[in-house]
Coordinates of C-alpha atoms and ligand atoms in Angstrom, one line a residue:
X426 CA 0.8 46.5 -4.5
X427 CA 3.5 49.0 -3.8
X428 CA 5.0 50.7 -6.9
X429 CA 8.8 50.8 -7.0
X430 CA 9.0 48.9 -3.7
X431 CA 12.2 49.2 -1.7
X432 CA 13.3 45.7 -0.7
X433 CA 15.8 44.7 2.0
X434 CA 17.3 41.2 2.1
X435 CA 19.2 40.1 5.2
X436 CA 21.9 37.5 4.7
X437 CA 23.7 36.3 1.5
X438 CA 23.3 32.6 2.1
X439 CA 21.0 30.6 -0.2
X440 CA 17.9 32.3 0.9
X441 CA 19.4 35.8 0.3
X442 CA 21.0 34.8 -3.0
X443 CA 17.9 33.1 -4.5
X444 CA 15.8 36.1 -3.5
X445 CA 18.3 38.4 -5.1
X446 CA 18.3 36.4 -8.3
X447 CA 14.5 36.3 -8.6
X448 CA 14.0 40.0 -7.7
X449 CA 16.7 41.0 -10.2
X450 CA 14.9 39.0 -12.9
X451 CA 11.8 41.1 -12.2
X452 CA 13.7 44.4 -12.2
X453 CA 12.9 45.1 -8.6
X454 CA 15.3 47.2 -6.6
X455 CA 16.8 45.7 -3.5
X456 CA 19.8 45.6 -1.3
X457 CA 21.4 42.6 0.5
X458 CA 23.1 43.0 3.8
X459 CA 25.7 40.4 4.7
X460 CA 27.6 40.4 7.9
X461 CA 30.7 38.5 6.6
X462 CA 32.7 39.1 3.4
X463 CA 31.3 36.0 1.8
X464 CA 28.3 34.6 0.0
X465 CA 27.1 31.1 0.8
X466 CA 26.3 31.3 4.5
X467 CA 26.7 28.0 6.3
X468 CA 28.2 26.2 3.3
X469 CA 31.5 28.0 3.6
X470 CA 33.6 25.9 5.9
X471 CA 35.8 27.7 8.3
X472 CA 38.4 25.8 10.4
X473 CA 38.0 28.3 13.2
X474 CA 35.4 28.3 16.0
X475 CA 34.3 31.1 18.2
X476 CA 34.6 34.5 16.6
X477 CA 35.9 35.7 13.3
X478 CA 38.5 38.3 12.5
X479 CA 35.9 41.0 13.0
X480 CA 34.8 39.7 16.4
X481 CA 31.5 38.3 15.1
X482 CA 30.4 34.8 16.2
X483 CA 31.3 32.4 13.4
X484 CA 28.1 31.6 11.6
X485 CA 29.0 28.4 9.8
X486 CA 28.3 25.0 11.2
X487 CA 30.0 23.2 8.4
X488 CA 32.6 20.4 9.1
X489 CA 35.5 19.3 7.0
X490 CA 34.2 15.9 5.9
X491 CA 30.6 16.9 5.3
X492 CA 28.8 15.7 2.2
X493 CA 25.2 16.7 1.6
X494 CA 22.6 14.4 3.0
X495 CA 20.4 14.9 0.0
X496 CA 21.3 13.9 -3.6
X497 CA 22.2 16.4 -6.1
X498 CA 18.9 16.9 -8.0
X499 CA 17.4 18.1 -4.8
X500 CA 20.2 20.6 -4.2
X501 CA 19.7 22.4 -7.5
X502 CA 18.8 26.0 -7.7
X503 CA 16.3 27.0 -10.4
X504 CA 17.8 28.3 -13.6
X505 CA 21.3 27.0 -12.7
X506 CA 21.9 23.3 -13.3
X507 CA 24.3 21.5 -11.0
X508 CA 27.5 20.6 -12.9
X509 CA 27.5 17.1 -14.5
X510 CA 30.8 16.2 -12.9
X511 CA 29.5 16.9 -9.4
X512 CA 29.2 13.7 -7.4
X513 CA 25.8 12.4 -6.3
X514 CA 26.1 13.7 -2.7
X515 CA 28.6 16.5 -3.1
X516 CA 31.2 17.6 -0.5
X517 CA 30.6 21.0 1.1
X518 CA 33.4 22.2 -1.1
X519 CA 31.8 21.2 -4.3
X520 CA 28.5 22.6 -3.2
X521 CA 29.9 25.8 -1.9
X522 CA 31.7 26.4 -5.3
X523 CA 28.3 25.8 -7.0
X524 CA 26.8 28.6 -4.8
X525 CA 29.7 30.9 -5.6
X526 CA 29.2 30.2 -9.3
X527 CA 25.5 31.0 -9.0
X528 CA 26.3 34.4 -7.4
X529 CA 28.8 35.1 -10.2
X530 CA 26.7 33.9 -13.1
X531 CA 23.8 36.1 -12.1
X532 CA 26.0 38.9 -11.1
X533 CA 24.5 39.2 -7.6
X534 CA 27.5 40.5 -5.7
X535 CA 26.9 44.0 -6.9
X536 CA 23.7 44.1 -4.8
X537 CA 25.4 42.9 -1.6
X538 CA 26.7 45.1 1.1
X539 CA 29.3 42.8 2.6
X540 CA 30.6 43.3 6.1
X541 CA 27.4 45.0 7.1
X542 CA 25.4 43.4 9.9
X543 CA 21.8 44.2 10.4
X544 CA 21.4 45.2 14.1
X545 CA 17.7 46.2 14.2
X546 CA 14.5 46.0 12.2
X547 CA 11.5 47.9 13.4
X548 CA 8.1 48.9 12.0
X549 CA 7.6 52.6 11.8
X550 CA 5.1 54.7 9.9
X551 CA 4.1 51.8 7.6
X552 CA 7.6 50.9 6.6
X553 CA 10.6 49.1 7.9
X554 CA 13.4 50.9 9.5
X555 CA 16.6 48.8 9.2
X556 CA 19.7 49.7 11.2
X557 CA 23.0 48.1 10.1
X558 CA 26.6 48.4 11.1
X559 CA 29.8 48.3 9.2
X560 CA 31.5 45.5 11.1
X561 CA 35.0 47.0 10.4
X562 CA 34.4 50.6 11.2
X563 CA 31.5 50.0 13.6
X564 CA 29.8 52.9 11.8
X565 CA 26.0 52.6 12.0
X566 CA 23.5 53.4 9.2
X567 CA 19.7 53.4 8.8
X568 CA 17.5 52.9 5.8
X569 CA 13.8 52.6 5.2
X570 CA 12.2 49.7 3.2
X571 CA 8.8 48.5 2.1
X572 CA 9.7 44.8 2.3
X573 CA 12.1 42.8 4.4
X574 CA 13.2 39.3 3.5
X575 CA 15.0 37.6 6.4
X576 CA 17.5 35.0 5.3
X577 CA 19.8 34.7 8.2
X578 CA 19.6 30.9 8.6
X579 CA 18.7 28.9 11.7
X580 CA 21.5 26.5 12.2
X581 CA 23.9 28.7 14.0
X582 CA 22.8 29.3 17.5
X583 CA 23.5 26.1 19.5
X584 CA 20.8 24.5 21.7
X585 CA 22.8 23.3 24.7
X586 CA 21.2 20.8 27.1
X587 CA 21.5 21.4 30.8
X588 CA 22.9 18.3 32.3
X589 CA 23.7 18.0 36.0
X590 CA 27.3 17.7 37.0
X591 CA 28.6 19.1 33.7
X592 CA 30.8 21.6 35.5
X593 CA 32.7 18.8 37.2
X594 CA 33.6 17.0 33.9
X595 CA 37.3 17.2 33.1
X596 CA 37.1 16.3 29.4
X597 CA 36.2 18.5 26.4
X598 CA 32.6 19.5 25.5
X599 CA 31.7 21.1 22.2
X600 CA 28.4 21.6 20.3
X601 CA 28.1 20.3 16.7
X602 CA 28.2 24.0 15.6
X603 CA 31.9 23.9 16.6
X604 CA 32.7 20.4 15.3
X605 CA 35.2 20.7 12.5
X606 CA 37.2 17.5 12.0
X607 CA 37.6 14.0 13.6
X608 CA 41.4 13.9 14.1
X609 CA 41.5 15.3 17.6
X610 CA 39.2 12.4 18.6
X611 CA 41.7 9.8 17.5
X612 CA 41.8 6.9 20.0
X613 CA 39.6 8.8 22.4
X614 CA 36.4 7.7 24.1
X615 CA 33.8 10.0 22.6
X616 CA 30.2 10.7 23.6
X617 CA 27.8 12.0 21.0
X618 CA 24.5 13.3 22.2
X619 CA 21.5 13.4 19.8
X620 CA 20.4 11.4 16.8
X621 CA 19.3 14.1 14.4
X622 CA 21.0 14.5 11.0
X623 CA 24.1 16.1 12.6
X624 CA 24.2 13.4 15.4
X625 CA 24.1 10.5 13.0
X626 CA 26.5 12.1 10.5
X627 CA 29.1 13.2 13.0
X628 CA 28.9 9.9 14.9
X629 CA 30.0 8.1 11.7
X630 CA 32.7 10.7 11.0
X631 CA 34.2 10.3 14.5
X632 CA 33.7 6.5 14.6
X633 CA 36.4 6.1 11.9
X634 CA 39.1 7.3 14.3
X635 CA 37.9 7.1 17.9
X636 CA 38.4 4.3 20.4
X637 CA 34.8 4.1 21.6
X638 CA 31.8 6.0 20.3
X639 CA 29.1 6.2 22.9
X640 CA 25.9 7.5 21.4
X641 CA 23.3 8.8 23.7
X642 CA 19.8 9.5 22.3
X643 CA 16.1 8.8 22.6
X644 CA 15.3 8.8 18.9
X645 CA 12.4 6.4 18.0
X646 CA 13.6 6.4 14.4
X647 CA 14.3 2.8 13.4
X648 CA 17.9 3.1 12.1
X649 CA 19.0 -0.3 10.8
X650 CA 22.7 0.5 10.2
X651 CA 25.1 -2.0 11.6
X652 CA 27.6 0.0 13.5
X653 CA 31.2 -1.0 14.2
X654 CA 31.9 -2.9 17.4
X655 CA 33.2 0.1 19.3
X656 CA 29.8 1.9 18.8
X657 CA 27.8 1.8 22.0
X658 CA 24.2 2.9 22.1
X659 CA 23.0 4.6 25.3
X660 CA 19.8 6.3 26.5
X661 CA 19.7 9.9 27.8
X662 CA 22.3 11.2 30.1
X663 CA 21.6 11.4 33.9
X664 CA 24.7 13.1 35.0
X665 CA 28.4 13.8 34.6
X666 CA 31.2 13.3 37.0
X667 CA 34.9 14.1 36.6
X668 CA 35.6 11.1 34.4
X669 CA 32.5 10.2 32.6
X670 CA 28.7 10.0 32.3
X671 CA 26.0 8.0 34.0
X672 CA 22.9 7.4 31.9
X673 CA 19.3 7.2 32.9
X674 CA 19.4 3.4 32.9
X675 CA 22.1 3.6 35.6
X676 CA 25.0 2.5 33.4
X677 CA 28.2 4.5 33.4
X678 CA 30.9 5.1 30.7
X679 CA 34.3 6.7 31.0
X680 CA 34.4 9.6 28.5
X681 CA 37.1 11.8 27.2
X682 CA 35.2 14.1 24.9
X683 CA 31.6 15.1 24.4
X684 CA 29.9 16.4 21.2
X685 CA 26.4 17.8 21.7
X686 CA 24.4 17.3 18.5
X687 CA 21.4 18.7 20.2
X688 CA 20.2 21.1 17.5
X689 CA 19.8 24.8 17.1
X690 CA 17.7 27.7 18.4
X691 CA 15.8 30.2 16.4
X692 CA 17.6 33.5 17.0
X693 CA 16.7 36.8 15.5
X694 CA 18.2 39.3 18.0
X695 CA 17.7 42.2 15.5
X696 CA 13.9 41.8 15.2
X697 CA 12.2 44.4 17.4
X698 CA 8.8 43.9 19.2
X699 CA 7.2 46.1 16.6
X700 CA 7.7 43.4 14.0
X701 CA 4.7 41.5 15.4
X702 CA 6.3 38.1 15.7
X703 CA 6.4 35.9 18.7
X704 CA 9.9 34.5 18.7
X705 CA 11.0 31.7 21.0
X706 CA 14.1 29.5 20.7
X707 CA 11.8 26.8 19.3
X708 CA 9.2 28.6 17.2
X709 CA 8.4 31.7 15.3
X710 CA 4.7 32.6 15.1
X711 CA 2.4 33.4 13.4
X712 CA 3.5 32.7 9.9
X713 CA 1.3 32.2 6.8
X714 CA 2.6 29.5 4.4
X715 CA 5.5 29.0 6.8
X716 CA 7.0 32.3 5.8
X717 CA 4.8 35.4 5.7
X718 CA 4.6 37.4 9.0
X719 CA 0.9 37.6 9.4
X720 CA 0.9 40.7 11.6
X721 CA 3.2 42.6 9.2
X722 CA 2.9 40.7 5.9
X723 CA 5.6 42.8 4.1
X724 CA 8.1 40.8 6.2
X725 CA 9.0 37.2 5.1
X726 CA 11.0 34.6 7.0
X727 CA 12.9 32.6 4.3
X728 CA 13.9 29.0 4.7
X729 CA 12.2 28.6 8.1
X730 CA 11.1 25.0 7.4
X731 CA 12.5 21.7 8.5
X732 CA 12.2 18.2 7.1
X733 CA 12.2 19.2 3.5
X734 CA 14.5 19.6 0.5
X735 CA 15.6 22.8 2.0
X736 CA 17.4 24.2 -1.0
X737 CA 14.4 23.6 -3.3
X738 CA 12.0 25.0 -0.6
X739 CA 14.1 28.1 -0.2
X740 CA 14.2 28.7 -3.9
X741 CA 10.4 28.3 -4.2
X742 CA 9.8 30.6 -1.3
X743 CA 12.1 33.2 -2.9
X744 CA 10.0 33.0 -6.1
X745 CA 6.8 33.3 -4.1
X746 CA 8.1 36.4 -2.2
X747 CA 9.2 37.9 -5.6
X748 CA 5.8 37.2 -7.1
X749 CA 4.1 38.9 -4.1
X750 CA 6.4 42.0 -4.3
X751 CA 5.9 42.2 -8.0
X752 CA 2.2 42.3 -7.5
X753 CA 1.4 39.0 -9.3
X754 CA -0.9 38.1 -6.5
X755 CA -2.2 39.5 -3.2
X756 CA -2.3 37.8 0.1
X757 CA -5.6 36.8 1.7
X758 CA -6.9 38.9 4.6
X759 CA -5.2 38.8 8.0
X760 CA -8.2 36.8 9.3
X761 CA -7.8 34.2 6.6
X762 CA -4.1 34.0 7.0
X763 CA -4.6 33.5 10.8
X764 CA -7.1 30.8 10.0
X765 CA -4.5 28.9 7.8
X766 CA -1.9 29.2 10.6
X767 CA -4.4 28.2 13.3
X768 CA -5.6 25.1 11.5
X769 CA -2.0 23.9 11.4
X770 CA -1.4 24.8 15.0
X771 CA -4.5 23.1 16.2
X772 CA -3.5 19.8 14.6
X773 CA -0.2 20.0 16.4
X774 CA -2.0 20.7 19.7
X775 CA -4.5 17.9 19.2
X776 CA -1.6 15.5 18.8
X777 CA 0.0 16.8 22.0
X778 CA 3.0 17.8 20.0
X779 CA 5.2 20.9 20.8
X780 CA 4.6 24.1 18.8
X781 CA 8.1 23.7 17.3
X782 CA 6.4 21.2 14.8
X783 CA 4.8 24.3 13.2
X784 CA 7.9 24.5 11.0
X785 CA 7.9 20.8 9.9
X786 CA 7.0 20.2 6.3
X787 CA 7.8 16.4 6.4
X788 CA 5.0 14.5 4.6
X789 CA 3.3 17.8 3.8
X790 CA 6.2 19.0 1.6
X791 CA 4.8 18.3 -1.8
X792 CA 1.4 19.8 -0.9
X793 CA 3.2 22.9 0.2
X794 CA 4.8 23.3 -3.2
X795 CA 1.4 22.8 -4.9
X796 CA -0.1 25.4 -2.5
X797 CA 2.6 28.0 -3.2
X798 CA 2.0 27.6 -6.9
X799 CA -1.7 27.7 -6.7
X800 CA -1.7 31.0 -4.8
X801 CA 1.2 32.8 -6.4
X802 CA 1.4 31.4 -9.9
X803 CA 5.1 30.4 -9.6
X804 CA 6.4 27.4 -11.4
X805 CA 5.7 24.3 -9.3
X806 CA 8.4 22.4 -7.6
X807 CA 7.9 19.0 -9.3
X808 CA 6.6 16.1 -7.1
X809 CA 9.7 14.1 -8.0
X810 CA 11.7 16.2 -5.5
X811 CA 9.6 14.9 -2.6
X812 CA 9.8 11.4 -3.9
X813 CA 13.5 11.5 -4.1
X814 CA 13.7 12.8 -0.5
X815 CA 11.5 10.0 0.7
X816 CA 13.6 7.4 -1.1
X817 CA 16.8 9.0 0.4
X818 CA 15.2 8.9 3.8
X819 CA 14.5 5.2 3.5
X820 CA 18.1 4.6 2.3
X821 CA 19.4 6.4 5.4
X822 CA 17.3 4.2 7.7
X823 CA 18.7 1.2 5.9
X824 CA 22.3 2.1 6.0
X825 CA 24.0 5.3 6.9
X826 CA 27.3 4.1 5.5
X827 CA 26.0 3.4 2.0
X828 CA 23.1 5.7 1.3
X829 CA 25.4 8.1 -0.5
X830 CA 26.5 5.4 -2.9
X831 CA 23.5 6.0 -5.1
X832 CA 22.9 8.3 -8.0
X833 CA 19.4 9.8 -8.5
X834 CA 18.5 10.8 -12.0
X835 CA 15.3 12.8 -12.7
X836 CA 13.4 11.4 -15.6
X837 CA 10.4 13.8 -15.6
X838 CA 8.3 15.8 -13.0
X839 CA 7.1 12.6 -11.4
X840 CA 9.8 10.0 -11.9
X841 CA 13.4 9.3 -11.1
X842 CA 15.8 6.4 -11.3
X843 CA 18.2 5.4 -8.7
X844 CA 21.4 3.5 -9.6
X845 CA 24.3 2.3 -7.5
X846 CA 27.5 4.3 -7.8
X847 CA 30.3 1.9 -8.8
X848 CA 33.2 3.3 -7.0
X849 CA 33.7 2.7 -3.3
X850 CA 32.9 5.8 -1.4
X851 CA 35.7 7.0 0.8
X852 CA 35.0 10.8 0.6
X853 CA 34.0 10.9 4.3
X854 CA 37.6 10.0 5.2
X855 CA 39.6 12.3 3.0
X856 CA 38.2 15.2 1.0
X857 CA 40.1 18.2 2.3
Ligands
FAD1354 C1 26.0 21.2 8.8 C2 24.8 21.4 7.9 C3 24.6 20.6 6.8 C4 23.5 20.8 6.0 N1 23.3 19.9 4.9 C5 22.3 20.2 4.1 C6 22.1 19.3 3.0 O1 22.8 18.3 2.8 N2 21.1 19.6 2.1 C7 20.3 20.7 2.3 O2 19.4 20.9 1.5 N3 20.5 21.5 3.3 C8 21.4 21.3 4.2 N4 21.6 22.2 5.3 C9 20.7 23.3 5.5 C10 21.2 24.6 5.0 O3 21.0 25.4 6.1 C11 20.5 25.1 3.8 O4 20.9 24.3 2.7 C12 20.8 26.5 3.4 O5 22.2 26.7 3.2 C13 20.3 27.6 4.3 O6 20.5 28.9 3.7 P1 20.1 30.2 4.4 O7 20.4 31.3 3.4 O8 18.8 30.1 5.0 O9 21.1 30.4 5.7 P2 22.7 30.5 5.9 O10 23.4 29.6 4.9 O11 22.9 30.2 7.3 O12 23.1 32.0 5.6 C14 22.7 33.0 6.4 C15 23.6 34.2 6.1 O13 23.1 35.4 6.9 C16 24.2 36.1 7.4 N5 23.7 36.8 8.6 C17 23.2 36.3 9.7 N6 22.8 37.3 10.6 C18 23.0 38.5 9.9 C19 22.7 39.8 10.2 N7 22.2 40.2 11.4 N8 23.1 40.8 9.3 C20 23.6 40.4 8.1 N9 23.8 39.2 7.7 C21 23.5 38.2 8.6 C22 25.2 35.0 7.7 O14 26.5 35.6 7.8 C23 25.0 34.1 6.5 O15 25.9 34.4 5.5 C24 22.7 21.9 6.2 C25 23.0 22.8 7.2 C26 24.0 22.6 8.1 C27 24.3 23.6 9.2
NAG1355 C1 19.9 23.6 35.0 O1 19.4 22.6 35.9 C2 19.5 23.0 37.2 C3 19.0 21.9 38.1 O2 19.2 20.6 37.5 C4 18.8 24.3 37.6 O3 19.0 24.7 38.9 C5 19.2 25.4 36.6 O4 18.5 26.5 36.8 C6 19.2 24.9 35.2 N1 19.7 26.0 34.3 C7 19.2 26.3 33.2 C8 19.9 27.4 32.4 O5 18.1 25.9 32.8
NAG1356 C1 32.4 8.6 38.3 O1 31.3 7.7 38.5 C2 31.7 6.3 38.3 C3 30.4 5.5 38.4 O2 29.8 5.7 39.6 C4 32.8 5.9 39.2 O3 33.2 4.5 38.9 C5 34.0 6.8 39.0 O4 35.0 6.4 39.9 C6 33.5 8.2 39.2 N1 34.7 9.1 39.0 C7 35.2 9.9 39.9 C8 36.4 10.7 39.5 O5 34.7 9.9 41.0
NAG1357 C1 4.8 37.4 -12.6 O1 3.9 37.4 -13.6 C2 4.5 37.5 -14.9 C3 3.4 37.6 -16.0 O2 2.6 36.5 -15.9 C4 5.4 36.4 -15.2 O3 6.1 36.6 -16.4 C5 6.5 36.4 -14.0 O4 7.3 35.3 -14.2 C6 5.8 36.3 -12.7 N1 6.9 36.5 -11.7 C7 7.0 35.6 -10.7 C8 8.2 35.8 -9.7 O5 6.3 34.6 -10.5
NAG1358 C1 28.7 0.4 -13.2 O1 28.8 -1.0 -13.2 C2 27.9 -1.5 -14.2 C3 27.9 -3.0 -14.0 O2 29.1 -3.5 -13.7 C4 28.3 -1.1 -15.6 O3 27.4 -1.6 -16.6 C5 28.2 0.5 -15.6 O4 28.7 0.9 -16.9 C6 29.1 1.1 -14.5 N1 28.9 2.5 -14.5 C7 29.8 3.4 -14.3 C8 29.5 4.8 -14.3 O5 31.0 3.0 -14.2
NAG1359 C1 39.3 5.1 -2.2 O1 40.5 4.9 -1.6 C2 41.4 4.0 -2.3 C3 42.6 3.7 -1.4 O2 43.0 4.9 -0.8 C4 41.8 4.7 -3.6 O3 42.6 3.9 -4.4 C5 40.5 5.0 -4.4 O4 40.8 5.7 -5.6 C6 39.5 5.8 -3.6 N1 38.2 5.9 -4.3 C7 37.6 7.0 -4.4 C8 36.3 7.0 -5.1 O5 38.1 8.1 -4.0

């Protein structure tokens, strides 16, 4: 345990804000660096794409008609109830204002150095050297810390597929990171690539207005949604020509516009070799409990999990990190931490799965919360969260058009009730 530790938090999205809140509760000194002038990270919609007024790449991947894909109890931050009048699956706007209220309520902004981008983190003489830049004046600074919590998000750097003939294609191509609103696709023939959460959600958003919606994907997930007649399912793309796309089954479609919903890459350009992490676009290793940098365990990667109630997971990780910094518990030895990581990695290898699965919580989510509590003494995330996520996942498989018509009410740590929302849901069409 380090007395009076100096803590650096990078990013003022949910990971940074929850870390700030819990560290503040424990009276631990810290500073938050945030590259933009805003809290809330990806939840702050920005109609622009490309770069912002300061020349930085726009971080947000939010689109105008987005509503959360998890119901409100699983979007709640500890110690700050979601408002009663918030709808069951809030719009980005309602959720973003909840985040802003959280920052105000706990008076977190005073700890945040806005418009300061971290440009390098390196390990020197048993501490962390953090270099950061004022994005307006370009002036550079350097400070030394004992702990670094990294909360820069991982849905910002597009993963772009390499499809032959793409350069010939005369229509428009964007990645979902730059998808903002459906109107420009009105009466167009649109190709959506990918069937992850963004692919399914954007397909539905665009299908309301476009002429044909061609959806290319190889997902084995058994979606049972009945799509409108102008929705055409296709396998993977073989190649582009000037006017359209040939698929691997040999079929061809004329296409005006393409939206790649092909996911994101892990991207931490500011982390130096000396940090001891192996960073690829698909995985960050080795991490203990999905977050602690095993080679330099005073560095933690916040929110680096997928297939989870991410907000709840981030909040729990922030409390775990705070308990560690506070000295409430100590980590196991490096060998033991490597063993935990290796046992997860070997299961993935034995199934012939890619190492990117190392960040999947999925069916392990509730056990993860139990583990975090057992080790650190933090209050446990109740099992009902995982249960709600499972039910919501089933409802999505059943019908992507109606799964948001349900209200989930938590009864106790284990139980919830689900009721149908009476009003017709037309938020996805007009919520600006
Ligand atoms: C389109 C979309 C929909 C989503 N829907 C849901 C949902 O319904 N439910 C759910 O639970 N989750 C959802 N998520 C996941 C979402 O990412 C999490 O809810 C959460 O917001 C992640 O917070 P974060 O703090 O990790 O990252 P972010 O919100 O991405 O914040 C990172 C912050 O770090 C800053 N930053 C980056 N680099 C630097 C640097 N070098 N120096 C200083 N600052 C830096 C950025 O400016 C940003 O403010 C969604 C994500 C996306 C993209
Ligand atoms: C894309 O694919 C082509 C061949 O299909 C290959 O020559 C090229 O190197 C690939 N580019 C990238 C960035 O992978
Ligand atoms: C693109 O390929 C399709 C299918 O082979 C063909 O019908 C179409 O004419 C081609 N477009 C151009 C501009 O060559
Ligand atoms: C650390 O332990 C103290 C004493 O048990 C407790 O009050 C506090 O909430 C703990 N902090 C965290 C972040 O778990
Ligand atoms: C929803 O409808 C049911 C049955 O028609 C009714 O009993 C209930 O009060 C309604 N709930 C709301 C919130 O309107
Ligand atoms: C849905 O749209 C109809 C017609 O535009 C409107 O009357 C109704 O109030 C809307 N319902 C909701 C829940 O917004």
